[in-house]
Amino acid sequence: SCQQPQRNSDGRCEYYLNLNSQRSASKRKSIQLIPWFTEDAQWMSSNRHDAAMCELLKDDPYKTTVFVGALHGMMTAYALARIFSKLFGEVDFAAIDTDRNKYPIGSGRVIFTSIHSYFSAMTANYVFIDCERFSKVIQLDPYLVDAQTCSGTNGQSCTQLGKYFCRSLACWKYFCDKCWTRAHTGINSQQPLTEALAHKPLM
């Protein structure tokens, strides 16, 4: 049976489903049910109208976009945008990734207004969120393009698919297998450990 045991101070209700244990009929498990409003999956700044947002996404959708992982199921796009704007700078757009049933899958993305705010988030790597509903550490990564051309090396272009992405601020580029090797040969032996780790491929 589904129960609504309490109403919190903010008016929010919590729902739980009581299930009988398969091992023992006398034991019951209580599972929390988290309702999800589909409109909470996206948020757009009031400074941007729909046409301007479409132009932003069409122009260069990944230049200032951060991928956010390990999100709590109660996190909304609006809350995500508020948190990131306070920590790193103005946010244009935020979205929570959902499955085919439009239920959140634990990841999302944030588009910043400025490149400075974007790199501030990228250098943070992780954010600890502590609020009344939950406490959670979320992971920040660059939002990668599926079919991006290799950046090449030594000023020479490359037409191969850039399957690796180097998140070291000294690189911040896509590389194919050969160009990755050329660009990073000797880094592990010549650079400090922290720098070597920063040059690990992100696929």
mmCIF file of C-alpha atoms in Angstrom:
data_model
loop_
_atom_site.group_PDB
_atom_site.id
_atom_site.type_symbol
_atom_site.label_atom_id
_atom_site.label_comp_id
_atom_site.label_asym_id
_atom_site.label_seq_id
_atom_site.Cartn_x
_atom_site.Cartn_y
_atom_site.Cartn_z
ATOM 1 C CA SER A 1 0.000 0.000 0.000
ATOM 2 C CA CYS A 2 1.112 3.562 -0.680
ATOM 3 C CA GLN A 3 1.284 5.854 2.314
ATOM 4 C CA GLN A 4 1.750 9.601 2.734
ATOM 5 C CA PRO A 5 3.264 9.704 6.228
ATOM 6 C CA GLN A 6 4.095 13.389 6.542
ATOM 7 C CA ARG A 7 3.981 16.821 4.978
ATOM 8 C CA ASN A 8 7.200 18.816 5.263
ATOM 9 C CA SER A 9 7.519 22.464 6.276
ATOM 10 C CA ASP A 10 7.711 23.548 2.614
ATOM 11 C CA GLY A 11 4.391 21.845 1.850
ATOM 12 C CA ARG A 12 6.049 18.944 0.045
ATOM 13 C CA CYS A 13 4.685 15.466 0.683
ATOM 14 C CA GLU A 14 6.755 12.294 0.792
ATOM 15 C CA TYR A 15 5.293 9.024 -0.440
ATOM 16 C CA TYR A 16 6.380 5.496 0.457
ATOM 17 C CA LEU A 17 5.403 2.059 -0.801
ATOM 18 C CA ASN A 18 5.390 -0.766 1.731
ATOM 19 C CA LEU A 19 6.362 -4.169 0.339
ATOM 20 C CA ASN A 20 6.476 -7.566 1.981
ATOM 21 C CA SER A 21 9.877 -9.233 2.109
ATOM 22 C CA GLN A 22 10.261 -12.378 -0.010
ATOM 23 C CA ARG A 23 12.364 -14.005 2.710
ATOM 24 C CA SER A 24 10.083 -13.326 5.627
ATOM 25 C CA ALA A 25 6.377 -12.538 5.649
ATOM 26 C CA SER A 26 6.790 -10.628 8.916
ATOM 27 C CA LYS A 27 9.315 -8.194 7.440
ATOM 28 C CA ARG A 28 8.300 -5.279 5.251
ATOM 29 C CA LYS A 29 10.352 -2.874 3.184
ATOM 30 C CA SER A 30 9.510 0.779 2.728
ATOM 31 C CA ILE A 31 10.433 2.242 -0.685
ATOM 32 C CA GLN A 32 10.247 5.968 -1.309
ATOM 33 C CA LEU A 33 8.315 7.117 -4.382
ATOM 34 C CA ILE A 34 9.592 10.334 -5.966
ATOM 35 C CA PRO A 35 7.032 12.082 -8.221
ATOM 36 C CA TRP A 36 8.512 13.852 -11.246
ATOM 37 C CA PHE A 37 6.924 16.783 -13.064
ATOM 38 C CA THR A 38 7.978 16.704 -16.715
ATOM 39 C CA GLU A 39 8.259 20.501 -16.853
ATOM 40 C CA ASP A 40 11.080 20.268 -14.281
ATOM 41 C CA ALA A 41 13.341 18.654 -16.900
ATOM 42 C CA GLN A 42 14.294 21.955 -18.561
ATOM 43 C CA TRP A 43 14.909 25.528 -17.492
ATOM 44 C CA MET A 44 15.787 28.562 -19.616
ATOM 45 C CA SER A 45 16.903 31.988 -18.436
ATOM 46 C CA SER A 46 14.291 34.722 -18.724
ATOM 47 C CA ASN A 47 16.991 36.771 -20.450
ATOM 48 C CA ARG A 48 16.776 34.369 -23.389
ATOM 49 C CA HIS A 49 13.674 34.011 -25.541
ATOM 50 C CA ASP A 50 13.031 30.820 -27.521
ATOM 51 C CA ALA A 51 14.499 32.115 -30.787
ATOM 52 C CA ALA A 52 17.708 33.286 -29.073
ATOM 53 C CA MET A 53 18.054 29.949 -27.304
ATOM 54 C CA CYS A 54 17.677 28.071 -30.576
ATOM 55 C CA GLU A 55 20.416 30.239 -32.104
ATOM 56 C CA LEU A 56 22.674 29.541 -29.118
ATOM 57 C CA LEU A 57 22.209 25.783 -29.418
ATOM 58 C CA LYS A 58 22.615 25.929 -33.190
ATOM 59 C CA ASP A 59 25.726 28.134 -33.137
ATOM 60 C CA ASP A 60 27.990 26.198 -30.755
ATOM 61 C CA PRO A 61 26.015 24.100 -28.268
ATOM 62 C CA TYR A 62 29.051 22.526 -26.583
ATOM 63 C CA LYS A 63 31.397 25.495 -26.176
ATOM 64 C CA THR A 64 30.027 26.414 -22.745
ATOM 65 C CA THR A 65 28.070 23.245 -21.909
ATOM 66 C CA VAL A 66 28.906 21.178 -18.824
ATOM 67 C CA PHE A 67 27.837 17.554 -18.361
ATOM 68 C CA VAL A 68 26.613 16.849 -14.831
ATOM 69 C CA GLY A 69 26.596 13.286 -13.502
ATOM 70 C CA ALA A 70 25.418 11.465 -10.366
ATOM 71 C CA LEU A 71 22.406 13.750 -9.893
ATOM 72 C CA HIS A 72 19.876 12.999 -7.173
ATOM 73 C CA GLY A 73 16.401 12.016 -8.376
ATOM 74 C CA MET A 74 14.862 15.105 -6.752
ATOM 75 C CA MET A 75 17.098 17.570 -8.599
ATOM 76 C CA THR A 76 15.212 19.808 -11.027
ATOM 77 C CA ALA A 77 16.633 21.821 -13.914
ATOM 78 C CA TYR A 78 15.713 25.069 -12.153
ATOM 79 C CA ALA A 79 17.503 24.027 -8.950
ATOM 80 C CA LEU A 80 20.534 22.913 -10.963
ATOM 81 C CA ALA A 81 20.688 26.280 -12.730
ATOM 82 C CA ARG A 82 20.378 28.192 -9.438
ATOM 83 C CA ILE A 83 23.177 26.208 -7.802
ATOM 84 C CA PHE A 84 25.552 26.563 -10.745
ATOM 85 C CA SER A 85 24.844 30.270 -11.211
ATOM 86 C CA LYS A 86 25.685 30.959 -7.562
ATOM 87 C CA LEU A 87 28.869 28.882 -7.702
ATOM 88 C CA PHE A 88 30.268 29.700 -11.136
ATOM 89 C CA GLY A 89 28.318 32.450 -12.893
ATOM 90 C CA GLU A 90 25.247 33.175 -15.004
ATOM 91 C CA VAL A 91 23.469 30.204 -16.592
ATOM 92 C CA ASP A 92 21.480 30.356 -19.843
ATOM 93 C CA PHE A 93 20.004 26.863 -19.876
ATOM 94 C CA ALA A 94 19.802 23.701 -17.760
ATOM 95 C CA ALA A 95 18.306 20.295 -18.505
ATOM 96 C CA ILE A 96 17.850 16.969 -16.743
ATOM 97 C CA ASP A 97 18.304 13.900 -18.957
ATOM 98 C CA THR A 98 15.262 11.614 -18.991
ATOM 99 C CA ASP A 99 14.353 8.167 -20.292
ATOM 100 C CA ARG A 100 11.614 7.338 -22.799
ATOM 101 C CA ASN A 101 9.058 7.722 -20.011
ATOM 102 C CA LYS A 102 10.403 11.230 -19.278
ATOM 103 C CA TYR A 103 11.755 10.170 -15.874
ATOM 104 C CA PRO A 104 15.216 11.468 -14.809
ATOM 105 C CA ILE A 105 18.168 9.117 -15.304
ATOM 106 C CA GLY A 106 20.664 10.850 -13.016
ATOM 107 C CA SER A 107 22.499 13.163 -15.407
ATOM 108 C CA GLY A 108 22.034 16.563 -16.993
ATOM 109 C CA ARG A 109 23.716 19.530 -18.645
ATOM 110 C CA VAL A 110 24.193 23.218 -17.980
ATOM 111 C CA ILE A 111 24.966 25.953 -20.541
ATOM 112 C CA PHE A 112 26.786 28.977 -19.125
ATOM 113 C CA THR A 113 26.549 32.517 -20.470
ATOM 114 C CA SER A 114 30.317 33.053 -20.468
ATOM 115 C CA ILE A 115 33.355 30.898 -21.196
ATOM 116 C CA HIS A 116 34.865 32.085 -17.895
ATOM 117 C CA SER A 117 32.005 30.539 -15.906
ATOM 118 C CA TYR A 118 32.301 27.369 -17.975
ATOM 119 C CA PHE A 119 35.979 26.866 -17.148
ATOM 120 C CA SER A 120 35.357 27.734 -13.500
ATOM 121 C CA ALA A 121 33.000 24.762 -13.377
ATOM 122 C CA MET A 122 35.410 22.557 -15.313
ATOM 123 C CA THR A 123 38.271 23.191 -12.904
ATOM 124 C CA ALA A 124 36.004 22.349 -9.946
ATOM 125 C CA ASN A 125 35.393 18.765 -11.204
ATOM 126 C CA TYR A 126 32.986 18.011 -8.334
ATOM 127 C CA VAL A 127 30.306 19.882 -6.383
ATOM 128 C CA PHE A 128 28.892 18.891 -3.001
ATOM 129 C CA ILE A 129 25.196 19.721 -2.663
ATOM 130 C CA ASP A 130 23.786 19.770 0.867
ATOM 131 C CA CYS A 131 20.136 20.718 1.257
ATOM 132 C CA GLU A 132 17.067 19.730 3.259
ATOM 133 C CA ARG A 133 16.028 16.996 0.843
ATOM 134 C CA PHE A 134 19.403 15.324 0.256
ATOM 135 C CA SER A 135 23.204 15.532 0.335
ATOM 136 C CA LYS A 136 25.061 14.503 -2.812
ATOM 137 C CA VAL A 137 28.387 14.883 -4.584
ATOM 138 C CA ILE A 138 27.873 15.500 -8.310
ATOM 139 C CA GLN A 139 30.485 15.181 -11.036
ATOM 140 C CA LEU A 140 31.259 17.819 -13.682
ATOM 141 C CA ASP A 141 32.704 16.955 -17.095
ATOM 142 C CA PRO A 142 32.916 18.622 -20.501
ATOM 143 C CA TYR A 143 29.890 17.870 -22.650
ATOM 144 C CA LEU A 144 31.435 15.883 -25.492
ATOM 145 C CA VAL A 145 30.399 15.783 -29.143
ATOM 146 C CA ASP A 146 29.747 12.321 -30.612
ATOM 147 C CA ALA A 147 31.219 12.994 -34.069
ATOM 148 C CA GLN A 148 33.942 15.596 -33.663
ATOM 149 C CA THR A 149 36.885 15.937 -36.061
ATOM 150 C CA CYS A 150 40.384 15.493 -34.646
ATOM 151 C CA SER A 151 42.139 18.772 -33.761
ATOM 152 C CA GLY A 152 45.400 17.612 -35.329
ATOM 153 C CA THR A 153 48.924 18.329 -34.057
ATOM 154 C CA ASN A 154 51.743 20.806 -34.726
ATOM 155 C CA GLY A 155 49.424 23.101 -36.653
ATOM 156 C CA GLN A 156 48.460 20.361 -39.109
ATOM 157 C CA SER A 157 44.799 19.497 -39.608
ATOM 158 C CA CYS A 158 43.439 15.962 -39.399
ATOM 159 C CA THR A 159 40.253 14.578 -40.945
ATOM 160 C CA GLN A 160 39.972 11.557 -38.642
ATOM 161 C CA LEU A 161 37.304 11.202 -35.957
ATOM 162 C CA GLY A 162 38.423 12.624 -32.615
ATOM 163 C CA LYS A 163 37.577 9.694 -30.341
ATOM 164 C CA TYR A 164 39.681 11.004 -27.421
ATOM 165 C CA PHE A 165 39.270 14.266 -25.556
ATOM 166 C CA CYS A 166 42.038 15.708 -23.399
ATOM 167 C CA ARG A 167 40.613 17.706 -20.510
ATOM 168 C CA SER A 168 43.938 19.246 -19.522
ATOM 169 C CA LEU A 169 43.512 23.019 -19.835
ATOM 170 C CA ALA A 170 46.750 23.051 -21.833
ATOM 171 C CA CYS A 171 45.015 20.936 -24.517
ATOM 172 C CA TRP A 172 41.208 20.858 -24.289
ATOM 173 C CA LYS A 173 41.049 19.216 -27.707
ATOM 174 C CA TYR A 174 39.780 16.143 -29.535
ATOM 175 C CA PHE A 175 42.313 13.661 -30.937
ATOM 176 C CA CYS A 176 42.305 10.514 -33.047
ATOM 177 C CA ASP A 177 44.517 7.580 -31.980
ATOM 178 C CA LYS A 178 47.613 8.716 -33.890
ATOM 179 C CA CYS A 179 47.357 12.388 -33.000
ATOM 180 C CA TRP A 180 46.762 11.549 -29.339
ATOM 181 C CA THR A 181 50.033 9.613 -29.288
ATOM 182 C CA ARG A 182 51.903 12.401 -31.088
ATOM 183 C CA ALA A 183 50.541 15.127 -28.823
ATOM 184 C CA HIS A 184 51.143 13.286 -25.553
ATOM 185 C CA THR A 185 54.319 11.285 -26.127
ATOM 186 C CA GLY A 186 56.612 11.673 -23.131
ATOM 187 C CA ILE A 187 54.085 13.467 -20.935
ATOM 188 C CA ASN A 188 53.856 10.640 -18.403
ATOM 189 C CA SER A 189 57.645 10.559 -17.974
ATOM 190 C CA GLN A 190 58.404 14.285 -18.284
ATOM 191 C CA GLN A 191 55.545 15.849 -16.345
ATOM 192 C CA PRO A 192 54.556 15.600 -12.663
ATOM 193 C CA LEU A 193 51.983 12.963 -11.781
ATOM 194 C CA THR A 194 49.143 15.475 -11.466
ATOM 195 C CA GLU A 195 49.818 16.759 -14.973
ATOM 196 C CA ALA A 196 50.054 13.236 -16.350
ATOM 197 C CA LEU A 197 46.696 12.357 -14.848
ATOM 198 C CA ALA A 198 45.196 15.495 -16.354
ATOM 199 C CA HIS A 199 46.214 14.259 -19.793
ATOM 200 C CA LYS A 200 44.336 10.955 -19.540
ATOM 201 C CA PRO A 201 41.843 10.511 -22.407
ATOM 202 C CA LEU A 202 38.177 11.106 -21.706
ATOM 203 C CA MET A 203 36.052 9.024 -24.072
#
